[in-house]
């Protein structure tokens, strides 16, 4: 992850969107958070709809 985040140009090389699977827990949630901090739009994917809604709400509040 550090390799990607050390150079912001790399993050947006393919556009301003990123898809993160398993985004409701652990490393994947932390990775999604870092991407959001670098102004990427996120598509979050999870098999647990209630956790996904919670994480989505948290991110929307922190990154309006």
JSON list of C-alpha atoms in Angstrom, two decimals:
[
{"chain": "A", "resi": 1, "resn": "UNK", "atom": "CA", "xyz": [0.00, 0.00, 0.00]},
{"chain": "A", "resi": 2, "resn": "UNK", "atom": "CA", "xyz": [2.84, 2.39, 0.80]},
{"chain": "A", "resi": 3, "resn": "UNK", "atom": "CA", "xyz": [4.13, 2.01, -2.77]},
{"chain": "A", "resi": 4, "resn": "UNK", "atom": "CA", "xyz": [0.83, 3.30, -4.16]},
{"chain": "A", "resi": 5, "resn": "UNK", "atom": "CA", "xyz": [0.33, 6.06, -1.64]},
{"chain": "A", "resi": 6, "resn": "UNK", "atom": "CA", "xyz": [3.83, 7.56, -1.80]},
{"chain": "A", "resi": 7, "resn": "UNK", "atom": "CA", "xyz": [3.14, 8.99, -5.24]},
{"chain": "A", "resi": 8, "resn": "UNK", "atom": "CA", "xyz": [-0.37, 10.44, -5.65]},
{"chain": "A", "resi": 9, "resn": "UNK", "atom": "CA", "xyz": [0.00, 10.40, -9.45]},
{"chain": "A", "resi": 10, "resn": "UNK", "atom": "CA", "xyz": [-0.01, 6.59, -9.31]},
{"chain": "A", "resi": 11, "resn": "UNK", "atom": "CA", "xyz": [-3.35, 6.58, -7.54]},
{"chain": "A", "resi": 12, "resn": "UNK", "atom": "CA", "xyz": [-5.13, 8.43, -10.32]},
{"chain": "A", "resi": 13, "resn": "UNK", "atom": "CA", "xyz": [-3.25, 6.87, -13.21]},
{"chain": "A", "resi": 14, "resn": "UNK", "atom": "CA", "xyz": [-6.38, 5.02, -14.35]},
{"chain": "A", "resi": 15, "resn": "UNK", "atom": "CA", "xyz": [-8.99, 7.53, -13.20]},
{"chain": "A", "resi": 16, "resn": "UNK", "atom": "CA", "xyz": [-10.54, 8.86, -10.04]},
{"chain": "A", "resi": 17, "resn": "UNK", "atom": "CA", "xyz": [-12.47, 5.73, -9.05]},
{"chain": "A", "resi": 18, "resn": "UNK", "atom": "CA", "xyz": [-11.40, 2.68, -7.04]},
{"chain": "A", "resi": 19, "resn": "UNK", "atom": "CA", "xyz": [-13.27, -0.52, -6.20]},
{"chain": "A", "resi": 20, "resn": "UNK", "atom": "CA", "xyz": [-12.51, -2.15, -2.86]},
{"chain": "A", "resi": 21, "resn": "UNK", "atom": "CA", "xyz": [-13.86, -5.63, -2.14]},
{"chain": "A", "resi": 22, "resn": "UNK", "atom": "CA", "xyz": [-14.33, -6.78, 1.44]},
{"chain": "A", "resi": 23, "resn": "UNK", "atom": "CA", "xyz": [-14.39, -3.12, 2.44]},
{"chain": "A", "resi": 24, "resn": "UNK", "atom": "CA", "xyz": [-16.21, -3.51, 5.75]},
{"chain": "A", "resi": 25, "resn": "UNK", "atom": "CA", "xyz": [-13.40, -4.94, 7.88]},
{"chain": "A", "resi": 26, "resn": "UNK", "atom": "CA", "xyz": [-9.68, -5.08, 8.46]},
{"chain": "A", "resi": 27, "resn": "UNK", "atom": "CA", "xyz": [-7.04, -4.22, 5.92]},
{"chain": "A", "resi": 28, "resn": "UNK", "atom": "CA", "xyz": [-9.54, -3.65, 3.13]},
{"chain": "A", "resi": 29, "resn": "UNK", "atom": "CA", "xyz": [-11.44, -1.06, 5.17]},
{"chain": "A", "resi": 30, "resn": "UNK", "atom": "CA", "xyz": [-8.18, 0.68, 6.08]},
{"chain": "A", "resi": 31, "resn": "UNK", "atom": "CA", "xyz": [-7.13, 0.64, 2.42]},
{"chain": "A", "resi": 32, "resn": "UNK", "atom": "CA", "xyz": [-10.46, 2.15, 1.36]},
{"chain": "A", "resi": 33, "resn": "UNK", "atom": "CA", "xyz": [-10.02, 4.83, 4.01]},
{"chain": "A", "resi": 34, "resn": "UNK", "atom": "CA", "xyz": [-6.57, 5.73, 2.68]},
{"chain": "A", "resi": 35, "resn": "UNK", "atom": "CA", "xyz": [-7.89, 5.92, -0.87]},
{"chain": "A", "resi": 36, "resn": "UNK", "atom": "CA", "xyz": [-10.70, 8.22, 0.27]},
{"chain": "A", "resi": 37, "resn": "UNK", "atom": "CA", "xyz": [-8.16, 10.44, 2.04]},
{"chain": "A", "resi": 38, "resn": "UNK", "atom": "CA", "xyz": [-6.46, 10.85, -1.35]},
{"chain": "A", "resi": 39, "resn": "UNK", "atom": "CA", "xyz": [-9.72, 12.05, -2.95]},
{"chain": "A", "resi": 40, "resn": "UNK", "atom": "CA", "xyz": [-10.59, 8.91, -4.87]},
{"chain": "A", "resi": 41, "resn": "UNK", "atom": "CA", "xyz": [-14.24, 8.03, -5.40]},
{"chain": "A", "resi": 42, "resn": "UNK", "atom": "CA", "xyz": [-14.96, 4.58, -4.02]},
{"chain": "A", "resi": 43, "resn": "UNK", "atom": "CA", "xyz": [-17.09, 1.63, -4.95]},
{"chain": "A", "resi": 44, "resn": "UNK", "atom": "CA", "xyz": [-17.30, -0.48, -1.80]},
{"chain": "A", "resi": 45, "resn": "UNK", "atom": "CA", "xyz": [-18.22, -4.17, -2.05]},
{"chain": "A", "resi": 46, "resn": "UNK", "atom": "CA", "xyz": [-19.15, -6.52, 0.79]},
{"chain": "A", "resi": 47, "resn": "UNK", "atom": "CA", "xyz": [-21.26, -9.61, 1.39]},
{"chain": "A", "resi": 48, "resn": "UNK", "atom": "CA", "xyz": [-22.71, -8.04, 4.55]},
{"chain": "A", "resi": 49, "resn": "UNK", "atom": "CA", "xyz": [-25.20, -5.31, 3.57]},
{"chain": "A", "resi": 50, "resn": "UNK", "atom": "CA", "xyz": [-25.63, -3.89, 7.08]},
{"chain": "A", "resi": 51, "resn": "UNK", "atom": "CA", "xyz": [-21.87, -3.49, 7.62]},
{"chain": "A", "resi": 52, "resn": "UNK", "atom": "CA", "xyz": [-21.55, -2.02, 4.14]},
{"chain": "A", "resi": 53, "resn": "UNK", "atom": "CA", "xyz": [-24.23, 0.58, 4.89]},
{"chain": "A", "resi": 54, "resn": "UNK", "atom": "CA", "xyz": [-22.48, 1.48, 8.14]},
{"chain": "A", "resi": 55, "resn": "UNK", "atom": "CA", "xyz": [-19.05, 1.86, 6.52]},
{"chain": "A", "resi": 56, "resn": "UNK", "atom": "CA", "xyz": [-20.55, 3.83, 3.65]},
{"chain": "A", "resi": 57, "resn": "UNK", "atom": "CA", "xyz": [-22.25, 6.22, 6.08]},
{"chain": "A", "resi": 58, "resn": "UNK", "atom": "CA", "xyz": [-19.02, 6.63, 8.06]},
{"chain": "A", "resi": 59, "resn": "UNK", "atom": "CA", "xyz": [-17.04, 7.46, 4.91]},
{"chain": "A", "resi": 60, "resn": "UNK", "atom": "CA", "xyz": [-19.67, 9.89, 3.64]},
{"chain": "A", "resi": 61, "resn": "UNK", "atom": "CA", "xyz": [-19.56, 11.79, 6.93]},
{"chain": "A", "resi": 62, "resn": "UNK", "atom": "CA", "xyz": [-15.77, 11.91, 7.03]},
{"chain": "A", "resi": 63, "resn": "UNK", "atom": "CA", "xyz": [-15.27, 12.61, 3.31]},
{"chain": "A", "resi": 64, "resn": "UNK", "atom": "CA", "xyz": [-18.27, 14.67, 2.11]}
]
